[in-house]
Structures are given as structure tokens and as C-alpha cells.
Amino acid sequence: MLSRLLKEHQAKQNERKELQERRRREAIAAATCLTEALVDHLNVGVAQAYVNQRKLDHEVKTLQVQAAQFAKQTSQWISMVENFNQALKEIGDVENWARSIEMDMRTIATALEYVHKGQIQTASS
């Protein structure tokens, strides 16, 4: 009877060990699946971040090129405006010169008229 009880006890212990081993394997498998799912979820985010970073890098390069072109074009516009201002100043200088010449010519014409009138009056007297 004691041996039968010992055998039954050993059989139950073996069953419990097998059950415990099976549950341990299931727990390991579940933990592995969970870990893989978490890693996959994180990898999706990392992959999206990488794609976004590449897009940003491309956009930055494009923006740098456009900014350089804009700076060059702005420099050309500034140069054109400065040239235009210089031309306007020159036109103003020419206009002043023309006025000065005109005033001198009027003075000379007035003087000549005065002299001519003086000669006519001396001739008639």
C-alpha cells in the first residue's frame, strides 16, 4: 500500500512537472510573441521616422538651393535699382546743367538785346 501511494504520488508529481513545463513553454512562447509584436510596432515607428527624416533632408537641400537662387536674384535686383538710381541722378545732373546753360543763354540774349537796343538808340540820336 505504501508503495502504491508512493507511485501515485510520483505520478502526480510527474504530471505536475509536465504541466508546469508545458505552462513554462507556453509562457515563453507568449512572451516571445509579445516581444516580437512590440519590436515590430517600434520598428514601424522607427522606419516612419527614418522616411520622414530623409524627406526632411531632401526638403532642406531644396530649400537651400532656392534660398541661394533667391539671394542671387535679390542681389541682381539691388544692382539694377542702384544702376537706375544712378541713371536718374545723371538725368537730374543733365537737367541742372541744361537749366544752367539756359539761364546763361538768356543772360547773354538779354545782354545782346540791351547792347543792340543801345546801338539802335545811339544810331538814331
Coordinates of N, CA and C in Angstrom, one line a residue:
M1 N 0.8 -1.2 0.0 CA 0.0 0.0 0.0 C 0.9 1.3 0.0
L2 N 1.9 1.2 0.8 CA 2.8 2.3 0.8 C 3.5 2.6 -0.5
S3 N 3.8 1.5 -1.2 CA 4.5 1.6 -2.5 C 3.5 2.2 -3.5
R4 N 2.2 1.7 -3.4 CA 1.2 2.3 -4.3 C 1.0 3.8 -4.1
L5 N 1.0 4.2 -2.8 CA 0.8 5.6 -2.5 C 2.1 6.4 -3.0
L6 N 3.2 5.8 -2.9 CA 4.4 6.4 -3.4 C 4.4 6.6 -4.9
K7 N 4.0 5.5 -5.6 CA 3.9 5.5 -7.1 C 2.8 6.6 -7.5
E8 N 1.7 6.6 -6.8 CA 0.7 7.6 -7.2 C 1.2 9.0 -6.9
H9 N 1.9 9.2 -5.8 CA 2.5 10.5 -5.5 C 3.5 10.9 -6.6
Q10 N 4.4 10.0 -7.0 CA 5.4 10.2 -8.0 C 4.7 10.5 -9.3
A11 N 3.6 9.8 -9.7 CA 2.9 10.0 -10.9 C 2.3 11.4 -10.9
K12 N 1.7 11.8 -9.8 CA 1.1 13.1 -9.7 C 2.2 14.2 -9.8
Q13 N 3.3 14.0 -9.2 CA 4.4 14.9 -9.3 C 4.9 15.1 -10.7
N14 N 5.0 13.9 -11.4 CA 5.4 14.0 -12.8 C 4.4 14.7 -13.7
E15 N 3.1 14.5 -13.4 CA 2.1 15.2 -14.1 C 2.2 16.7 -13.9
R16 N 2.4 17.1 -12.6 CA 2.5 18.5 -12.2 C 3.8 19.1 -12.9
K17 N 4.9 18.3 -12.9 CA 6.1 18.8 -13.6 C 5.9 19.0 -15.1
E18 N 5.2 18.0 -15.7 CA 4.9 18.2 -17.1 C 4.0 19.4 -17.4
L19 N 3.0 19.5 -16.5 CA 2.0 20.6 -16.7 C 2.8 22.0 -16.5
Q20 N 3.6 22.0 -15.5 CA 4.4 23.2 -15.2 C 5.4 23.5 -16.3
E21 N 6.0 22.4 -16.9 CA 6.9 22.6 -18.0 C 6.1 23.1 -19.3
R22 N 4.9 22.5 -19.5 CA 4.1 23.0 -20.6 C 3.7 24.4 -20.5
R23 N 3.3 24.8 -19.3 CA 2.9 26.2 -19.0 C 4.1 27.1 -19.1
R24 N 5.3 26.7 -18.7 CA 6.5 27.5 -18.8 C 6.8 27.7 -20.3
R25 N 6.7 26.6 -21.2 CA 7.0 26.8 -22.6 C 5.9 27.7 -23.2
E26 N 4.7 27.6 -22.8 CA 3.6 28.5 -23.3 C 3.9 29.9 -22.9
A27 N 4.3 30.1 -21.7 CA 4.6 31.5 -21.2 C 5.8 32.1 -22.0
I28 N 6.8 31.2 -22.2 CA 8.0 31.7 -23.0 C 7.5 32.0 -24.4
A29 N 6.7 31.2 -25.0 CA 6.2 31.4 -26.4 C 5.4 32.7 -26.4
A30 N 4.5 32.9 -25.4 CA 3.7 34.1 -25.3 C 4.6 35.4 -25.1
A31 N 5.6 35.3 -24.3 CA 6.5 36.4 -24.1 C 7.2 36.7 -25.3
T32 N 7.7 35.7 -26.1 CA 8.4 35.9 -27.3 C 7.5 36.6 -28.3
C33 N 6.2 36.1 -28.4 CA 5.3 36.7 -29.4 C 5.0 38.2 -29.0
L34 N 4.9 38.5 -27.7 CA 4.7 39.8 -27.2 C 5.9 40.7 -27.5
T35 N 7.1 40.2 -27.3 CA 8.3 40.9 -27.6 C 8.4 41.2 -29.1
E36 N 8.1 40.2 -29.9 CA 8.2 40.4 -31.3 C 7.2 41.5 -31.8
A37 N 6.0 41.4 -31.2 CA 4.9 42.4 -31.6 C 5.4 43.8 -31.2
L38 N 5.9 43.9 -30.0 CA 6.4 45.2 -29.5 C 7.5 45.8 -30.4
V39 N 8.5 44.9 -30.7 CA 9.6 45.3 -31.6 C 9.1 45.7 -33.0
D40 N 8.2 44.9 -33.5 CA 7.6 45.2 -34.8 C 6.9 46.6 -34.8
H41 N 6.1 46.8 -33.7 CA 5.4 48.1 -33.5 C 6.4 49.2 -33.5
L42 N 7.5 49.1 -32.7 CA 8.5 50.1 -32.6 C 9.3 50.3 -33.9
N43 N 9.5 49.2 -34.6 CA 10.2 49.3 -35.9 C 9.4 50.0 -36.9
V44 N 8.1 49.9 -36.9 CA 7.2 50.7 -37.8 C 7.4 52.1 -37.5
G45 N 7.4 52.5 -36.3 CA 7.6 53.9 -35.9 C 9.0 54.4 -36.3
V46 N 10.0 53.6 -36.1 CA 11.4 54.0 -36.4 C 11.5 54.1 -38.0
A47 N 10.9 53.2 -38.7 CA 11.0 53.2 -40.1 C 10.3 54.5 -40.7
Q48 N 9.2 54.8 -40.1 CA 8.5 56.0 -40.5 C 9.3 57.3 -40.2
A49 N 9.9 57.3 -39.0 CA 10.8 58.4 -38.6 C 12.0 58.5 -39.6
Y50 N 12.5 57.4 -40.0 CA 13.6 57.4 -41.0 C 13.2 58.0 -42.3
V51 N 12.0 57.5 -42.8 CA 11.5 58.0 -44.1 C 11.2 59.5 -44.0
N52 N 10.6 59.9 -42.8 CA 10.4 61.4 -42.6 C 11.7 62.2 -42.6
Q53 N 12.7 61.6 -42.0 CA 14.0 62.3 -41.9 C 14.6 62.5 -43.3
R54 N 14.5 61.4 -44.1 CA 15.0 61.5 -45.5 C 14.3 62.6 -46.3
K55 N 12.9 62.6 -46.1 CA 12.1 63.7 -46.8 C 12.6 65.0 -46.3
L56 N 12.7 65.2 -45.0 CA 13.2 66.5 -44.5 C 14.5 66.9 -45.0
D57 N 15.5 65.9 -45.1 CA 16.8 66.2 -45.6 C 16.7 66.7 -47.0
H58 N 15.9 66.1 -47.8 CA 15.7 66.4 -49.2 C 15.0 67.8 -49.3
E59 N 14.1 68.1 -48.5 CA 13.4 69.4 -48.5 C 14.4 70.5 -48.0
V60 N 15.3 70.2 -47.1 CA 16.3 71.2 -46.6 C 17.2 71.5 -47.8
K61 N 17.7 70.5 -48.5 CA 18.6 70.7 -49.6 C 17.9 71.6 -50.7
T62 N 16.6 71.3 -51.0 CA 15.9 72.0 -52.0 C 15.8 73.5 -51.5
L63 N 15.4 73.7 -50.2 CA 15.3 75.0 -49.7 C 16.6 75.8 -49.7
Q64 N 17.7 75.1 -49.5 CA 19.0 75.8 -49.5 C 19.3 76.3 -50.9
V65 N 19.0 75.4 -51.9 CA 19.2 75.8 -53.3 C 18.4 77.0 -53.7
Q66 N 17.1 76.9 -53.3 CA 16.2 78.0 -53.6 C 16.6 79.3 -52.9
A67 N 17.0 79.2 -51.7 CA 17.4 80.4 -50.9 C 18.7 81.0 -51.6
A68 N 19.6 80.2 -52.1 CA 20.8 80.7 -52.8 C 20.4 81.4 -54.1
Q69 N 19.4 80.8 -54.8 CA 18.9 81.4 -56.0 C 18.2 82.7 -55.7
F70 N 17.4 82.7 -54.7 CA 16.7 84.0 -54.3 C 17.7 85.1 -53.9
A71 N 18.7 84.7 -53.1 CA 19.8 85.7 -52.7 C 20.5 86.2 -54.0
K72 N 20.8 85.4 -54.9 CA 21.4 85.8 -56.2 C 20.5 86.8 -56.9
Q73 N 19.2 86.4 -57.1 CA 18.3 87.2 -57.8 C 18.1 88.6 -57.0
T74 N 18.0 88.5 -55.7 CA 17.9 89.8 -55.0 C 19.1 90.7 -55.2
S75 N 20.2 90.1 -55.2 CA 21.5 90.9 -55.4 C 21.4 91.5 -56.8
Q76 N 20.9 90.8 -57.8 CA 20.8 91.4 -59.1 C 19.8 92.5 -59.1
W77 N 18.7 92.3 -58.4 CA 17.6 93.4 -58.4 C 18.2 94.6 -57.7
I78 N 18.9 94.4 -56.6 CA 19.6 95.6 -55.9 C 20.5 96.3 -56.8
S79 N 21.3 95.6 -57.6 CA 22.2 96.2 -58.5 C 21.5 97.0 -59.6
M80 N 20.4 96.4 -60.1 CA 19.6 97.1 -61.1 C 19.0 98.4 -60.6
V81 N 18.5 98.3 -59.3 CA 17.9 99.5 -58.7 C 19.0 100.6 -58.5
E82 N 20.2 100.2 -58.0 CA 21.2 101.1 -57.9 C 21.6 101.8 -59.2
N83 N 21.7 101.0 -60.2 CA 22.0 101.5 -61.6 C 20.9 102.5 -62.0
F84 N 19.7 102.1 -61.8 CA 18.6 103.0 -62.1 C 18.6 104.3 -61.4
N85 N 18.9 104.2 -60.1 CA 19.1 105.4 -59.3 C 20.2 106.3 -59.8
Q86 N 21.3 105.7 -60.1 CA 22.5 106.4 -60.7 C 22.1 107.1 -62.0
A87 N 21.3 106.4 -62.8 CA 20.9 107.0 -64.1 C 19.9 108.2 -63.8
L88 N 19.1 108.0 -62.9 CA 18.2 109.2 -62.5 C 19.0 110.4 -62.0
K89 N 20.0 110.1 -61.2 CA 20.9 111.2 -60.7 C 21.6 111.9 -61.9
E90 N 22.0 111.1 -62.9 CA 22.7 111.6 -64.0 C 21.7 112.5 -64.9
I91 N 20.5 112.0 -65.0 CA 19.5 112.8 -65.7 C 19.2 114.1 -65.0
G92 N 19.2 114.0 -63.6 CA 19.0 115.2 -62.8 C 20.2 116.2 -63.0
D93 N 21.4 115.6 -63.1 CA 22.6 116.5 -63.3 C 22.5 117.1 -64.7
V94 N 22.1 116.4 -65.7 CA 22.0 116.9 -67.1 C 20.9 118.0 -67.1
E95 N 19.8 117.7 -66.4 CA 18.7 118.7 -66.3 C 19.2 120.0 -65.7
N96 N 19.9 119.9 -64.6 CA 20.5 121.1 -63.9 C 21.5 121.8 -64.8
W97 N 22.3 121.0 -65.5 CA 23.3 121.6 -66.5 C 22.5 122.3 -67.6
A98 N 21.5 121.7 -68.1 CA 20.7 122.3 -69.1 C 20.0 123.6 -68.6
R99 N 19.5 123.6 -67.4 CA 18.9 124.9 -66.9 C 20.0 126.0 -66.7
S100 N 21.2 125.5 -66.2 CA 22.2 126.5 -66.1 C 22.6 127.1 -67.4
I101 N 22.8 126.3 -68.4 CA 23.1 126.7 -69.8 C 22.0 127.7 -70.3
E102 N 20.7 127.3 -70.0 CA 19.6 128.1 -70.5 C 19.6 129.4 -69.8
M103 N 19.9 129.5 -68.5 CA 20.0 130.7 -67.8 C 21.1 131.6 -68.3
D104 N 22.3 131.0 -68.6 CA 23.4 131.7 -69.2 C 23.0 132.2 -70.5
M105 N 22.4 131.4 -71.3 CA 22.0 131.9 -72.7 C 21.0 133.0 -72.6
R106 N 20.0 133.0 -71.7 CA 19.1 134.1 -71.5 C 19.8 135.3 -71.1
T107 N 20.8 135.2 -70.2 CA 21.5 136.3 -69.7 C 22.3 136.9 -70.9
I108 N 22.9 136.1 -71.7 CA 23.6 136.5 -72.9 C 22.6 137.2 -73.9
A109 N 21.5 136.5 -74.1 CA 20.5 137.1 -75.0 C 20.0 138.4 -74.6
T110 N 19.8 138.6 -73.3 CA 19.3 139.8 -72.7 C 20.4 140.9 -72.9
A111 N 21.6 140.5 -72.6 CA 22.7 141.4 -72.8 C 22.9 141.9 -74.2
L112 N 22.7 140.9 -75.1 CA 22.8 141.3 -76.6 C 21.7 142.2 -77.0
E113 N 20.5 141.9 -76.5 CA 19.3 142.8 -76.8 C 19.6 144.2 -76.2
Y114 N 20.1 144.2 -75.0 CA 20.4 145.5 -74.4 C 21.4 146.3 -75.2
V115 N 22.5 145.6 -75.6 CA 23.5 146.2 -76.5 C 22.9 146.6 -77.8
H116 N 22.1 145.8 -78.4 CA 21.5 146.1 -79.7 C 20.6 147.3 -79.6
K117 N 19.8 147.3 -78.5 CA 18.9 148.5 -78.3 C 19.7 149.7 -78.1
G118 N 20.8 149.6 -77.4 CA 21.7 150.8 -77.2 C 22.3 151.3 -78.5
Q119 N 22.7 150.3 -79.4 CA 23.2 150.7 -80.6 C 22.2 151.4 -81.5
I120 N 21.0 150.9 -81.5 CA 19.9 151.5 -82.3 C 19.6 152.9 -81.8
Q121 N 19.6 153.1 -80.5 CA 19.3 154.4 -79.9 C 20.4 155.4 -80.2
T122 N 21.7 154.9 -80.2 CA 22.8 155.8 -80.5 C 22.8 156.1 -82.0
A123 N 22.4 155.2 -82.8 CA 22.4 155.5 -84.2 C 21.2 156.4 -84.5
S124 N 20.1 156.4 -83.9 CA 19.0 157.3 -84.2 C 19.3 158.6 -83.5
S125 N 20.1 158.8 -82.6 CA 20.3 160.1 -82.0 C 21.3 160.8 -82.7

